[in-house]
Each structure stands twice: as structure tokens, then as C-alpha cells.
Amino acid sequence: MGINPIEGLLQDPEASVYRKKRSPREVLKAILLMLSYDLVIWFFNMVIHTFFREIRSRGTFNIPKKGAVIFVIAPHHNQFVDPVVVMSTTRATAGRRISLLTAGKSYRRAFIGSAARLCSAIPVERAQDLLKTASGTIRIEDFGPGNDNVNVIGEGTLFTKEAEAKGLLGLPNSMGNAQIARVISDTEIVLRNPFKVNFEKPSERDKVIIDMLTNGTPYKTAPHVDNHQVFNSVFEHLNKGKAMGIFPEGGSHDRPGLLPLKPGVGIMALGAVLKSEDPNAVVNIIPVGLNYFHPHRFRSRVVVEYGKPIRVTKKDGEKYEQNSREVVNRLIDLITLRLKEVTVTCDDFDTLMVIQAARRLYTSVNREHIPLPLVVEMNRRLMKGYQKYSNREDVKQLKENVYHYNKTLMAMSLHDHQVEDLTELNRLIVFFRFAKRLSTVLFFLLLSLPGVFMFAPVFIVSRRISKKKAQEALAGSVVKIKANDVISTWKILVALGLAPMLYIFWAAIACWLLRSASEIARSIPLVLLFIAMYLWMVLTTYASLRTGESCVDTYKSLKPLLYSILSHKKDMIQIEELKKMRRKLAHEVTEFCERYGPSIFDDYDKFYREYNSFDENSSEFGDALPEEEAEPSTADQGSLYSRSESYWLDNLENIPIFSSVDESNTTVSEDDTASEISEVTEKEHDIERVEQKKEEDEEEAERQEAARLRLRKAMKQKANNW
């Protein structure tokens, strides 16, 4: 469940550093900060282990026990739950305390902000969070493809008082933002870049923006945000040998791929080693992948994966001093690549569903015993293989077949793991098996009913509020698809507020009933009796939760048994056809893996046997990417900032830290996301080709593999004929 706060404090290496190098007052302050951090994490660790059924970690040996570390975490699919999952897992497995970069908007929230301060979070202001409604209306004359669309005309506006250069000009309803280049007068502004609109094929959102800026619209303004102080705080934090974390995508989202990263995280690492007085200064950047299985659902699962550290050394800092932009861009490219190695990303949800179905088909034997991290790794490898060979006809056909199989299962209201349980055995035997499991379900249901009844108000209220908040978040965002990323956060927040009051209510009723009916209860002090009843209510609901899980697991096995009992002959023929389809697809997926796997993964043959045999050698950042890689960095893509601007330390006020997902020029539509994923994927393939064998060797390996498959099929056919 986690680390004990007191034991963790006594064993923490940071505490000894403070005792040796600080005054008694500073030591006491540092110890109180560490203790408050551990207490908050201990509390939230219990909360998330109640919400999630299983939280697993992988690659924790990659986390340095001492020294400066930046944890770069993605994808940000679960709003305020993501930080808690990463901090508690890192503290429990590696003993490191992470100070997260937190948006100023979140830092100012009552509950979230208090927890952030106790965990030594570093607040970061974002201009889009400071947008306020301004006077008058704005429009752009001749707004269209033939105009530069940067000259804004105001009516009844006070630009000289309410706007400033390098600030933001925003449209209502989060339709987009643009950075201000200069303020000409109270009624005229020049933008640095125009509002992003596709004039050739405008979407519904584009049409609304065109109408607004053509006919006039209310607007918002935000002041320029100077990030110098944030960067200096980070440099000081890292040069004390501490750990910090950042979600470089900025706000949470529910898109299937990563949003493009900003240069801030790279400058933090390079600037820290450059400003350090230690000639051997090193900052380790650890990519952290969050892999959820239905992140918005109660009692779902999550795997936290820590990738190989990227070592940023003093030598890299010197290179940064000579050419800041090139070095930062190369580092951001490497971070993006490493994040893709610890996450499962794809172009769309249909492809993700097909990949997950293919993984289930490939791992049909003893599936329930496969470790959760291995499931994530298989998803990632299948996705990587699909992305590399997706243009081949056999791969396209396999995807279509798996998709059709999925649709067939949905039409029959079945899951893949239930197909093989559909049986043609004697119906009497199947009936007795069904009756036994049904009695188990009813028994567990009766045991769980008290807790379900007591906690039902929390489930109902949290579900309704989380759905309402998701609708509000979706209306105010241009990157969310369904806004599922805010649902679990609001479920937990509502439960944390409502559950204690509910327990007090039930404990009070229990005390009243006991004291009314029992002389012994009246002899017990009311306070002690209330505490005992309160704890009893908590234990009752938790026991009902665990019992209910067993009930649901057994209930899921009833459907195929009932289907087998009630099916007529025609249905049994359909069942047999479904089984044959599944076995055929399992064979095709296996062939796909055997044909293409060895050419992508050197450890393909020993993947299952030596799953935990990792290479613990950290890679140096300076040698991680070849010098000739000169393609545009993701740090530059869609940036509001000129490509000619320096990433040097004297220009930190203009450096973006988070991906500005609400800005017009970084608005990510579904088409944009697919394009960005495609570009990063192509760059990943280029890097892989440099590290792997030559193309000729790969083709030769494929020819040998094809010959081996033909020989195997011929032998199998011969055996069948015999």
C-alpha cells in the first residue's frame, strides 16, 4: 500500500544531508516538509488503491536513489489522479519525493492547492489561465485566406489599458487564443500569429471563428507571463539534488496520442547543469509512462512504467551554451522518443481496440496469469509493429479481420475471453455448473448488499457530478474527445467530501439504535461508541467492495454458460463458427508477430522467458541522437514563439513550459493529432534505422523468414495428408 511516513523519514538519505549541512532551524523546517509530504502521499495512496483495483510499476530500477532527477510524465489522461499515482508509486518503490510543476490555476484551488503546497509543488502561471473579459468587441477586416489576419480592430475597446505586448488575446468559449505582438492604440492590435483556421476545409469550430472575427465578437485578454522566476526555482531545486516532475503536455486530455512537447523541460535540465558549481553535475531525465485500463472507471487498473534515464551532463550544458536552440530541440526529440517507448499511443481509438484485441488473440493461454506490465509491453510492441508495416496488404487485411471479429462479439454481447467457454457439452452438466456459479453470485451479492446500500448515495452523486464536470470540460476545451480525463478526479473528490458525512450519519444511527436497545451500549461512553461505529461502517463498506468484486468476476462467467444452455442447433453452429474465426485469427496474429517481430525487436525470441532481464545502463544524452539529425523539433511545432528566438537563459521569460493546448496556434484537432503522431513516428523510425541493421540485412531476414514459413506450411500440409 505504500511507505510508512515515519519509517520513510528516518531512512531517507535527504534527511541526513539536511542534518549535516543546515542550521537546526533549517533542519527542522526540512524535516517538517518531508513529513508533511509523506503524510499527504500516505493518505492519497490509500485513496487511489481504493479507486484502482491494481497499480503496478515497471522499470523502477531506472530511478537514481540520489541526485537531481526530472520525471517527465505522459500521457496526462487522468487530471489530478495522475500526479498522485506517480508520486505515491515513486515514493514507495524508489524512496524519492517528487516536487511537481503545478499550474497556478490548480495551485489556487482550495483542496488541491493545499495538498500541492504540502507536497512542495512548484507553481507555474499559464497565460490562458489568466484570461479575463475585456471591454468592447473585436474583428479582423477581410478575415480570410488572402489576408495575413494579424491586424485586430476594436470597437469600444481599451487595448492600451487592458492588453499588453506578449500577452494573449482570447476568443469566448475557449475558441482559441493568439499572442499579441504590439498594441498600436486603444482600438488596434497586431498579433504575432493569426488565429488558426482551416479556410479550405473549415470545421464547425472554424466556421464559428470566421463568423466571430468577421462580424465582431467579445474577447478576453491576459497579461504576459514571465517564466524567469519559475526556471530559477527549478534550477535551485535540481542543484540541491532533489527530484521534480512535470507533465509537459500541460492540461489533461483523453486523446490517444501524445501532444507535442514544449522546450521548457529541456531547458530546465540543461540550465541546471550549466548553473551548477559542480564540474561533474548530472541531471537524469526519467520518462514515465502512465498506461491505464479504462482510467475513468472505478476499480480499473494502471501500470506506471519508468524508462531509461537520459543523462544530461556538464558537457551537454556547455554545448547548450554554444547553440541553445539546436541542443534543446535534440533533447526534446529524445524525450519524445523515450516517452513513446513507455506508453501505448496510436492514431485513433479504432486502431487501439484492434491492437488490444490482437494482443488477446496472441495471449489466449493462461491470460489471467500474465503480469499487467507484460500486457502493456505486448500492446506497445504490437502497436510498434503495426505502425511500421501498416501499409502492407496482409497487415491491412489482418486489421480488417480483427475489427470484424470485434464487431461480431459486440453483436452477440460477448467478450473475447468468453468465446472458448461456450461449450457443446451435455446440457445437464452445463446447467449444474451454471447453477453452482449462480449460487456463488447470489451469496456474494447478499454479503455485499449492506455496504452497497450504505454507500449508494456516494456512487450516485459522484457519477452525476463527474458527468456534469466532463460536459463542462468538453465545452471549454479544443483537444478533449469525451473529457473522460476529468471523470475519475471528480469521482474521488466527491467521495472524499461526501463519504465522511455519510459515515457520520450511519454511525449516529447505529449509536442511537444500540443505546436504545442495549444496556451495555448505554454504559459505553458515547464518543468511544461513535468512533467504534464509524470504523465499523468503514470496514463494512470496504468488505462489501471486495466481496462485490468477487461477485462481479463470477457473474461475468455466467453469460457463456447460459448461452450454451439456451442455444438451439443454429446458434451452436454460429458458436462453432465464432470459435473457428477466433482460432484462425489467433494463428494469423501469431504469424504476423513471428514474421515481423524479429526484424523490429532483437529480444523477440526471449521476450517471454527473460521479461525481467533489463539493461540497466543509462544512456548519455549527448550520444543518444546522431548529430546529423537536423529535422525540426517537436519543441518548435506549432509554437507561438519565433524559431529565430534563442533558448538561452537570458530569454527564459518567453519560453513555454507546458503545451499550450488552449492556444489557437497549438490547437490540436483530430487531423492535427494524427499528423503529429505520424511525424514523430516517422522520426522514430529514422532513428531506429540508424541503430538497427542495414536495410539489406533486414530484407534478407524477411526472405529467410518467409522461406521458413513456407517450409513449415508444407510440412504441416504433408502431415495432414498423411
XYZ file of C-alpha atoms in Angstrom:
722
model
C 0.000 0.000 0.000
C 2.929 2.405 0.452
C 5.718 3.562 2.679
C 5.193 4.397 6.351
C 5.752 8.164 6.770
C 7.827 7.915 9.960
C 9.971 4.984 8.786
C 10.447 6.660 5.418
C 11.626 9.844 7.069
C 14.156 8.056 9.261
C 15.536 6.079 6.320
C 15.566 8.983 3.843
C 19.040 9.983 2.641
C 17.881 13.588 2.189
C 17.241 13.891 5.922
C 20.886 13.082 6.714
C 22.020 15.725 4.225
C 19.914 18.335 5.960
C 21.230 17.300 9.391
C 24.851 17.644 8.253
C 24.720 20.855 6.214
C 21.993 23.041 7.722
C 21.264 25.009 10.847
C 18.917 23.435 13.421
C 16.052 25.684 12.332
C 16.518 24.766 8.684
C 16.808 21.087 9.586
C 13.509 21.243 11.491
C 11.792 23.016 8.599
C 13.106 20.480 6.096
C 12.025 17.542 8.254
C 8.527 19.017 8.682
C 8.261 19.462 4.901
C 9.309 15.860 4.299
C 6.949 14.598 6.981
C 4.011 16.583 5.562
C 4.819 15.224 2.082
C 4.853 11.638 3.338
C 1.617 12.064 5.286
C -0.218 13.527 2.272
C 1.110 10.801 -0.025
C 0.238 8.111 2.540
C -3.361 9.387 2.666
C -3.769 9.650 -1.108
C -2.067 6.294 -1.562
C -4.942 4.694 0.367
C -7.435 6.642 -1.740
C -6.061 5.586 -5.133
C -5.625 1.970 -4.028
C -9.325 2.038 -3.186
C -10.265 3.586 -6.530
C -7.970 1.369 -8.612
C -8.076 -2.378 -8.356
C -4.404 -2.777 -9.233
C -1.472 -0.358 -9.533
C 1.712 -1.887 -10.880
C 5.098 -0.357 -11.589
C 7.783 -1.360 -14.021
C 11.376 -0.198 -14.525
C 11.769 1.337 -11.062
C 15.431 0.258 -11.092
C 15.942 3.106 -13.588
C 15.300 5.703 -10.862
C 18.534 7.031 -9.285
C 18.484 6.861 -5.497
C 20.278 10.205 -5.197
C 20.926 13.275 -7.287
C 18.877 15.623 -9.441
C 16.056 13.932 -11.363
C 13.338 15.261 -13.666
C 10.387 12.899 -14.110
C 8.722 13.649 -17.457
C 5.234 12.119 -17.241
C 2.803 11.377 -20.078
C 0.171 10.904 -21.299
C -1.835 13.134 -18.965
C -5.092 11.150 -19.138
C -6.399 11.495 -15.591
C -6.216 15.115 -14.410
C -5.383 15.264 -10.658
C -5.193 11.472 -10.281
C -2.045 11.182 -12.434
C 0.206 13.161 -10.042
C -0.928 11.122 -7.044
C -0.329 7.814 -8.837
C 3.203 8.804 -9.886
C 4.224 10.407 -6.587
C 2.955 7.551 -4.419
C 4.449 4.860 -6.682
C 7.825 6.624 -6.862
C 7.933 7.207 -3.107
C 7.019 3.597 -2.318
C 9.340 1.907 -4.828
C 12.342 4.256 -5.055
C 12.088 6.435 -1.952
C 12.179 9.693 -3.979
C 9.950 12.682 -3.268
C 8.781 14.462 -6.405
C 8.006 18.183 -6.409
C 5.614 18.657 -9.312
C 5.331 21.697 -11.533
C 1.701 22.653 -10.983
C -0.419 25.097 -12.953
C -1.106 28.248 -10.950
C -4.841 27.766 -11.531
C -4.716 24.395 -9.750
C -2.384 25.791 -7.075
C -5.056 28.357 -6.142
C -7.796 25.729 -5.644
C -8.715 25.192 -2.013
C -8.251 21.428 -1.597
C -5.887 20.700 -4.499
C -3.750 23.760 -3.738
C -3.353 22.848 -0.062
C -2.232 19.337 -0.981
C 0.151 20.761 -3.594
C 1.771 23.123 -1.072
C 2.231 20.324 1.455
C 3.941 18.289 -1.286
C 6.335 21.166 -2.147
C 4.858 21.713 -5.609
C 6.278 24.484 -7.782
C 3.512 26.754 -9.179
C 3.638 27.814 -12.830
C 1.384 30.510 -14.220
C -0.108 29.982 -17.678
C -1.340 32.989 -19.601
C -4.502 31.206 -20.745
C -5.482 30.694 -17.093
C -5.395 34.479 -16.555
C -7.757 35.425 -19.401
C -10.395 37.977 -18.356
C -13.241 39.545 -20.317
C -12.233 42.957 -21.705
C -14.148 45.997 -22.957
C -15.812 46.217 -26.350
C -15.661 43.861 -29.298
C -13.011 42.914 -31.867
C -12.939 41.972 -35.532
C -10.436 41.422 -38.335
C -11.092 43.165 -41.631
C -11.199 40.873 -44.666
C -10.594 37.849 -42.475
C -9.750 35.080 -44.917
C -7.049 33.148 -46.772
C -5.858 36.172 -48.758
C -5.040 38.249 -45.679
C -2.322 37.940 -43.000
C -5.140 38.164 -40.379
C -2.982 39.750 -37.686
C -4.444 43.300 -37.569
C -7.248 43.375 -34.991
C -9.685 46.269 -34.957
C -11.579 47.107 -31.772
C -14.867 48.880 -31.134
C -15.312 50.365 -27.670
C -12.016 48.768 -26.630
C -9.257 49.939 -24.262
C -6.292 47.985 -25.607
C -3.662 50.298 -24.081
C -5.049 49.606 -20.596
C -6.347 46.052 -20.861
C -3.793 44.425 -23.180
C -0.016 44.284 -23.491
C 2.655 43.031 -25.858
C 3.406 39.310 -25.490
C 0.092 38.877 -23.697
C -2.820 36.834 -25.022
C -5.946 37.783 -26.916
C -8.631 35.135 -26.480
C -11.963 34.347 -28.098
C -15.011 33.396 -25.965
C -15.879 29.786 -25.141
C -12.221 28.711 -25.498
C -12.418 29.009 -29.269
C -8.757 30.000 -29.470
C -6.025 32.377 -28.309
C -3.323 34.345 -30.084
C -0.264 36.150 -28.784
C -0.123 39.938 -29.077
C 2.893 41.330 -30.945
C 2.246 45.011 -30.157
C -0.510 47.376 -29.065
C -0.937 50.242 -31.552
C -3.768 52.145 -29.870
C -6.927 51.631 -27.858
C -8.622 50.260 -30.979
C -5.837 48.450 -32.843
C -3.651 45.442 -32.033
C -1.174 43.460 -34.117
C -0.993 39.721 -33.412
C 2.206 37.732 -33.546
C 0.460 34.881 -35.350
C -3.101 34.726 -36.687
C -5.875 32.630 -35.186
C -5.576 29.144 -36.621
C -8.379 28.410 -39.079
C -8.597 25.981 -41.985
C -10.204 28.128 -44.697
C -10.136 25.409 -47.372
C -11.989 22.759 -45.368
C -13.400 24.575 -42.334
C -14.775 22.528 -39.471
C -17.791 23.656 -37.448
C -15.425 25.309 -34.999
C -13.576 27.073 -37.832
C -16.879 28.413 -39.193
C -17.738 29.849 -35.769
C -14.328 31.563 -35.522
C -14.675 33.010 -39.040
C -18.121 34.377 -38.163
C -16.842 35.867 -34.888
C -13.836 37.662 -36.364
C -15.731 38.853 -39.429
C -18.805 40.302 -37.696
C -17.299 41.203 -34.331
C -17.108 39.323 -31.040
C -16.453 39.836 -27.329
C -12.943 38.826 -26.295
C -10.588 38.240 -23.395
C -7.065 39.384 -22.596
C -4.303 38.022 -20.401
C -1.019 39.657 -19.320
C 2.395 38.421 -20.354
C 3.744 35.757 -18.009
C 7.456 35.938 -17.167
C 8.822 32.436 -16.524
C 12.237 33.587 -15.264
C 11.312 33.009 -11.622
C 9.962 29.519 -12.329
C 13.101 28.436 -14.156
C 15.373 29.838 -11.436
C 13.356 27.996 -8.765
C 13.724 24.770 -10.766
C 17.489 25.297 -11.226
C 17.902 25.805 -7.470
C 15.720 22.782 -6.693
C 17.680 20.467 -9.006
C 21.086 21.717 -7.870
C 20.160 20.644 -4.340
C 19.972 17.075 -5.630
C 16.187 16.896 -5.445
C 13.608 15.377 -7.775
C 10.905 17.217 -9.679
C 8.174 16.131 -12.041
C 6.406 17.715 -14.982
C 3.505 16.865 -17.258
C 4.899 18.504 -20.402
C 1.564 18.206 -22.232
C 0.115 20.769 -19.806
C -3.575 20.171 -19.180
C -5.050 16.694 -19.121
C -6.729 15.213 -22.208
C -8.222 11.953 -23.450
C -6.652 11.781 -26.891
C -4.969 8.513 -27.973
C -1.591 10.145 -28.702
C 0.894 12.500 -27.079
C 0.571 16.248 -27.541
C 3.758 17.944 -28.863
C 6.217 18.867 -26.106
C 7.467 22.383 -25.361
C 11.166 23.234 -24.812
C 10.761 24.096 -21.121
C 11.685 20.690 -19.707
C 14.847 20.542 -21.830
C 15.985 23.994 -20.713
C 15.393 23.039 -17.082
C 17.837 20.135 -17.300
C 20.463 21.929 -19.400
C 20.213 25.165 -17.428
C 20.568 23.342 -14.109
C 23.824 21.571 -15.069
C 25.189 24.770 -16.605
C 24.478 26.848 -13.485
C 25.755 24.168 -11.110
C 29.144 24.774 -9.473
C 29.832 21.034 -9.521
C 32.036 20.166 -12.543
C 30.526 16.654 -12.533
C 26.914 17.824 -12.301
C 24.353 15.454 -13.826
C 20.585 15.740 -14.204
C 18.766 12.498 -15.000
C 15.574 12.798 -17.023
C 13.291 9.799 -16.398
C 10.434 9.270 -18.883
C 7.355 7.991 -17.055
C 4.530 6.339 -18.962
C 1.032 6.070 -17.486
C -0.850 3.151 -19.008
C -4.457 2.933 -17.845
C -7.060 0.266 -18.498
C -10.286 2.351 -18.516
C -8.878 5.281 -16.481
C -12.284 6.809 -15.673
C -13.788 3.612 -14.237
C -13.884 2.620 -10.592
C -11.668 -0.397 -9.740
C -9.756 -0.272 -13.014
C -6.012 -0.921 -13.426
C -2.919 1.157 -14.134
C 0.730 0.437 -14.929
C 3.379 3.092 -14.196
C 6.468 2.493 -16.321
C 9.824 4.214 -15.768
C 12.074 4.356 -18.801
C 15.848 4.536 -19.156
C 17.297 7.768 -17.760
C 18.611 10.422 -20.117
C 21.794 11.767 -18.531
C 22.306 15.493 -19.050
C 25.907 16.314 -18.096
C 28.081 19.407 -17.734
C 29.381 18.744 -21.237
C 25.823 18.992 -22.584
C 25.414 22.259 -20.694
C 28.478 23.650 -22.474
C 27.008 22.626 -25.840
C 23.781 24.349 -24.819
C 25.770 27.496 -24.087
C 27.125 27.457 -27.645
C 23.919 26.587 -29.540
C 20.897 26.661 -27.265
C 18.153 26.006 -29.837
C 19.766 23.031 -31.553
C 20.727 21.297 -28.304
C 17.300 21.860 -26.708
C 15.483 20.603 -29.807
C 17.586 17.440 -29.915
C 16.879 16.811 -26.237
C 13.123 17.331 -26.696
C 13.186 14.900 -29.641
C 14.907 12.297 -27.473
C 12.461 12.818 -24.594
C 9.544 12.393 -27.009
C 11.073 9.191 -28.356
C 11.665 7.797 -24.857
C 8.114 8.673 -23.804
C 6.777 6.736 -26.765
C 8.832 3.755 -25.562
C 6.978 3.669 -22.223
C 3.473 4.476 -23.472
C 0.977 2.972 -25.885
C -0.085 5.610 -28.416
C -1.884 5.329 -31.731
C -3.655 7.383 -34.381
C -7.238 6.608 -33.350
C -9.326 4.579 -30.912
C -10.401 2.014 -33.522
C -6.770 1.084 -34.101
C -6.183 0.878 -30.352
C -9.154 -1.503 -29.980
C -7.815 -3.687 -32.799
C -4.341 -3.797 -31.220
C -5.769 -4.779 -27.842
C -7.885 -7.480 -29.481
C -4.815 -8.770 -31.325
C -2.929 -8.953 -28.043
C -5.751 -11.022 -26.517
C -5.698 -13.341 -29.525
C -1.928 -13.719 -29.234
C -2.075 -14.474 -25.499
C -5.036 -16.814 -25.322
C -3.365 -19.336 -22.995
C -3.348 -18.612 -19.234
C -4.235 -14.996 -19.939
C -5.321 -14.329 -16.359
C -1.840 -15.198 -15.085
C 0.047 -12.771 -17.340
C 1.508 -9.864 -15.312
C -0.068 -6.484 -16.012
C 3.239 -4.840 -17.088
C 3.697 -7.638 -19.642
C 0.247 -6.873 -21.065
C 1.283 -3.235 -21.556
C 4.564 -4.259 -23.183
C 2.774 -6.573 -25.615
C 0.329 -3.785 -26.540
C 3.287 -1.484 -27.196
C 5.163 -3.994 -29.338
C 2.107 -4.859 -31.385
C 1.452 -1.151 -31.920
C 5.036 -0.578 -32.984
C 4.898 -3.464 -35.441
C 1.592 -2.261 -36.848
C 2.834 1.320 -37.312
C 5.924 0.134 -39.172
C 4.152 -2.300 -41.526
C 0.639 -0.797 -41.670
C 0.877 -0.140 -45.431
C 1.351 -3.813 -46.319
C -1.673 -5.614 -47.717
C -1.504 -8.596 -45.355
C -1.405 -6.266 -42.343
C -4.367 -4.247 -43.657
C -6.342 -7.454 -44.151
C -5.456 -8.708 -40.667
C -6.631 -5.421 -39.140
C -9.916 -5.685 -41.033
C -10.435 -9.294 -39.890
C -9.776 -8.476 -36.225
C -12.084 -5.465 -36.433
C -14.850 -7.671 -37.888
C -14.293 -10.202 -35.081
C -14.683 -7.422 -32.504
C -17.926 -6.262 -34.095
C -19.249 -9.845 -34.079
C -18.515 -10.169 -30.363
C -20.326 -6.898 -29.622
C -23.327 -8.036 -31.652
C -23.500 -11.229 -29.559
C -22.868 -9.311 -26.277
C -19.781 -11.423 -25.611
C -16.181 -10.748 -24.651
C -13.191 -12.438 -26.211
C -12.288 -14.387 -23.072
C -15.793 -15.919 -23.047
C -15.637 -17.431 -26.538
C -13.720 -20.568 -25.602
C -16.070 -21.103 -22.646
C -19.020 -21.552 -24.997
C -19.499 -25.308 -24.978
C -21.341 -28.175 -26.612
C -21.118 -30.437 -23.540
C -24.131 -32.220 -22.127
C -26.612 -29.520 -21.213
C -27.260 -31.115 -17.826
C -23.580 -30.792 -16.882
C -23.518 -27.196 -18.096
C -26.724 -26.479 -16.164
C -25.253 -27.745 -12.870
C -22.101 -25.682 -13.482
C -24.281 -22.647 -14.174
C -26.366 -23.249 -11.034
C -23.253 -23.545 -8.869
C -21.827 -20.269 -10.107
C -25.201 -18.537 -9.867
C -25.497 -19.580 -6.212
C -22.000 -18.173 -5.613
C -23.033 -14.883 -7.203
C -26.176 -14.690 -5.057
C -24.191 -15.489 -1.903
C -21.603 -12.758 -2.589
C -24.393 -10.357 -3.570
C -26.123 -10.834 -0.213
C -22.840 -10.230 1.623
C -22.164 -7.037 -0.307
C -25.688 -5.568 -0.100
C -25.242 -3.759 3.276
C -22.206 -1.850 2.049
C -23.794 -1.175 -1.338
C -26.890 0.257 0.353
C -24.839 2.400 2.733
C -22.512 3.766 0.056
C -25.088 4.091 -2.745
C -25.513 7.888 -2.311
C -21.781 8.368 -2.948
C -21.909 6.284 -6.132
C -24.982 8.103 -7.449
C -23.866 11.641 -6.625
C -20.247 11.153 -7.771
C -21.424 9.661 -11.077
C -23.775 12.553 -11.810
C -21.336 15.291 -10.804
C -18.427 13.741 -12.712
C -20.550 13.522 -15.884
C -21.589 17.155 -15.472
C -17.972 18.252 -14.970
C -16.937 16.238 -18.027
C -19.521 18.085 -20.142
C -18.239 21.426 -18.833
C -14.619 20.454 -19.527
C -15.508 19.277 -23.034
C -17.281 22.554 -23.804
C -14.219 24.548 -22.700
C -11.538 22.532 -24.500
C -10.439 22.072 -28.095
C -8.379 18.917 -27.521
C -10.662 16.673 -25.477
C -12.715 13.992 -27.209
C -15.143 12.927 -24.456
C -13.452 14.610 -21.459
C -13.051 11.227 -19.753
C -9.827 12.579 -18.232
C -11.738 14.553 -15.561
C -14.240 11.860 -14.527
C -12.128 9.864 -12.065
C -10.839 13.068 -10.435
C -14.345 14.271 -9.696
C -15.488 10.845 -8.545
C -12.687 10.831 -5.985
C -13.199 14.463 -4.904
C -16.947 13.933 -4.407
C -16.330 10.699 -2.492
C -13.754 12.384 -0.249
C -16.267 15.091 0.633
C -19.414 13.019 0.880
C -18.186 9.711 2.350
C -17.126 11.082 5.784
C -20.519 12.796 6.190
C -22.274 9.595 5.181
C -20.240 7.550 7.668
C -21.106 10.070 10.407
C -24.798 9.712 9.530
C -24.752 5.902 9.647
C -22.579 5.844 12.793
C -25.006 8.207 14.545
C -27.975 5.989 13.616
C -26.104 2.879 14.820
C -25.272 4.552 18.147
C -28.903 5.596 18.639
C -30.209 2.105 17.878
C -27.657 0.388 20.119
C -28.178 2.735 23.077
C -31.963 2.365 22.694
C -31.836 -1.423 22.699
C -28.883 -2.362 24.904
C -27.929 -1.535 28.467
C -24.313 -2.457 27.700
C -24.192 0.087 24.880
C -25.528 2.797 27.220
C -22.715 2.071 29.648
C -20.069 2.799 26.975
C -19.042 6.458 26.609
C -20.812 7.964 23.629
C -17.587 9.184 21.998
C -15.971 5.741 22.109
C -19.139 4.084 20.843
C -19.383 6.585 17.965
C -15.744 6.009 16.961
C -16.253 2.247 17.057
C -19.406 2.509 14.907
C -17.688 4.872 12.464
C -14.823 2.414 11.969
C -17.323 -0.429 11.671
C -19.136 1.401 8.857
C -15.852 1.944 7.017
C -14.912 -1.732 7.360
C -18.394 -2.803 6.245
C -18.257 -0.804 3.024
C -14.696 -1.921 2.273
C -15.598 -5.579 2.877
C -18.620 -5.143 0.611
C -16.342 -3.673 -2.042
C -14.043 -6.701 -2.049
C -16.965 -9.136 -1.880
C -18.699 -7.294 -4.710
C -15.603 -7.690 -6.889
C -15.726 -11.456 -6.437
C -19.425 -11.353 -7.242
C -18.834 -9.424 -10.486
C -15.954 -11.690 -11.551
C -18.131 -14.792 -11.113
C -21.111 -13.110 -12.765
C -19.090 -12.493 -15.949
C -18.640 -16.252 -16.384
C -22.412 -16.891 -16.373
C -23.190 -15.447 -19.812
C -21.355 -18.070 -21.947
C -22.801 -20.888 -19.816
C -26.320 -19.514 -20.201
C -25.725 -19.045 -23.918
C -24.670 -22.706 -24.181
C -27.761 -23.919 -22.293
C -30.302 -21.901 -24.275
C -28.722 -22.087 -27.724
C -30.508 -24.081 -30.388
C -28.758 -26.025 -33.103
C -28.478 -22.989 -35.376
C -26.930 -20.977 -32.543
C -24.453 -23.756 -31.820
C -23.355 -23.650 -35.455
C -22.801 -19.894 -35.042
C -20.819 -20.543 -31.857
C -18.605 -23.054 -33.639
C -18.062 -20.581 -36.473
C -17.087 -17.927 -33.943
C -14.605 -20.308 -32.317
C -13.119 -21.175 -35.700
C -12.856 -17.466 -36.515
C -11.044 -16.842 -33.253
C -8.589 -19.705 -33.746
C -7.907 -18.602 -37.316
C -7.275 -15.037 -36.194
C -5.050 -16.212 -33.334
C -2.983 -18.118 -35.885
C -2.790 -15.078 -38.195
C -1.747 -12.760 -35.357
C 0.927 -15.243 -34.289
C 2.189 -15.412 -37.864
C 2.274 -11.592 -38.001
C 4.368 -11.474 -34.828
C 6.744 -14.210 -35.991
C 7.121 -12.664 -39.441
C 7.792 -9.072 -38.405
C 8.789 -9.281 -34.731
C 12.420 -10.438 -35.148
C 13.169 -7.601 -37.593
C 11.980 -4.998 -35.047
C 12.979 -6.455 -31.682
C 16.321 -8.120 -31.105
C 14.955 -9.846 -27.990
C 11.841 -11.219 -29.707
C 12.681 -14.900 -29.117
C 13.491 -14.438 -25.433
C 10.795 -11.868 -24.694
C 8.607 -14.249 -22.690
C 11.413 -16.153 -20.972
C 13.551 -13.201 -19.926
C 10.967 -10.495 -19.416
C 12.721 -9.050 -16.346
C 16.217 -9.091 -17.895
C 16.664 -5.365 -18.465
C 19.707 -3.394 -19.490
C 20.363 -1.070 -16.596
C 22.979 1.007 -18.392
C 21.832 4.602 -18.690
C 22.412 6.373 -21.987
C 24.194 9.682 -22.272
C 22.094 12.417 -23.839
C 24.980 13.672 -25.940
C 25.346 10.362 -27.771
C 21.694 9.367 -27.880
C 20.849 11.090 -31.150
C 23.172 11.386 -34.122
C 24.474 14.838 -34.918
C 23.127 14.676 -38.473
C 19.530 14.553 -37.190
C 18.555 18.100 -38.137
C 14.819 17.769 -38.629
C 12.507 20.275 -36.947
C 11.982 19.552 -33.274
C 8.600 18.948 -31.724
C 9.500 21.851 -29.472
C 9.161 24.128 -32.493
C 6.000 22.621 -33.945
C 3.002 24.884 -33.529
C 4.903 27.230 -31.248
C 3.813 30.788 -30.653
C 7.465 31.711 -30.431
C 9.692 32.573 -33.342
C 12.088 29.881 -34.481
C 14.800 32.524 -34.502
C 14.403 33.240 -30.801
C 17.089 31.888 -28.517
C 16.516 29.238 -25.857
C 19.317 30.827 -23.824
C 18.989 31.584 -20.108
C 18.535 35.323 -20.647
C 15.359 34.697 -22.653
C 13.524 32.462 -20.185
C 10.577 34.827 -19.782
C 9.294 33.787 -23.215
C 9.950 30.044 -23.021
C 6.786 27.894 -22.836
C 6.895 25.187 -20.161
C 3.646 23.328 -20.829
C 1.999 22.538 -24.133
C -0.446 25.404 -24.534
C -3.329 23.196 -25.579
C -5.849 26.026 -25.436
C -3.890 28.411 -27.648
C -5.093 28.908 -31.170
C -1.758 28.193 -32.718
C -1.356 24.989 -30.797
C -4.947 23.834 -31.058
C -4.922 20.163 -31.859
C -7.717 18.780 -33.979
C -8.042 15.080 -34.653
C -6.385 15.534 -38.043
C -3.571 17.547 -36.468
C -3.019 14.877 -33.864
C -2.781 12.145 -36.485
C -0.328 14.301 -38.451
C 1.816 14.988 -35.395
C 1.851 11.337 -34.398
C 2.771 10.410 -37.958
C 5.661 12.899 -37.974
C 7.058 11.739 -34.643
C 6.570 8.092 -35.645
C 8.472 8.685 -38.882
C 11.286 10.337 -36.946
C 11.320 7.392 -34.546
C 11.680 5.014 -37.481
C 14.589 7.065 -38.833
C 16.414 6.811 -35.510
C 15.709 3.101 -35.268
C 17.132 2.530 -38.728
C 20.370 4.206 -37.637
C 20.632 1.897 -34.619
C 19.492 -1.350 -36.275
C 20.972 -3.364 -39.073
C 21.218 -2.096 -42.594
C 18.123 -2.293 -44.779
C 19.649 -5.037 -46.883
C 20.122 -7.248 -43.824
C 16.518 -6.673 -42.804
C 15.217 -7.660 -46.234
C 17.377 -10.772 -46.196
C 15.993 -11.690 -42.787
C 12.454 -11.267 -44.111
C 13.195 -13.505 -47.097
C 14.600 -16.170 -44.776
C 11.564 -15.865 -42.527
C 9.207 -16.212 -45.487
C 11.073 -19.303 -46.649
C 10.859 -20.768 -43.154
C 7.091 -20.155 -43.046
C 6.584 -21.771 -46.445
C 8.565 -24.803 -45.286
C 6.515 -25.028 -42.084
C 3.221 -24.855 -44.027
C 4.422 -27.514 -46.481
C 5.382 -29.845 -43.610
C 2.062 -29.216 -41.886
C 0.140 -29.954 -45.090
C 2.129 -33.117 -45.594
C 1.367 -34.226 -42.055
C -2.359 -33.546 -42.556
C -2.379 -35.560 -45.785
C -0.630 -38.452 -44.018
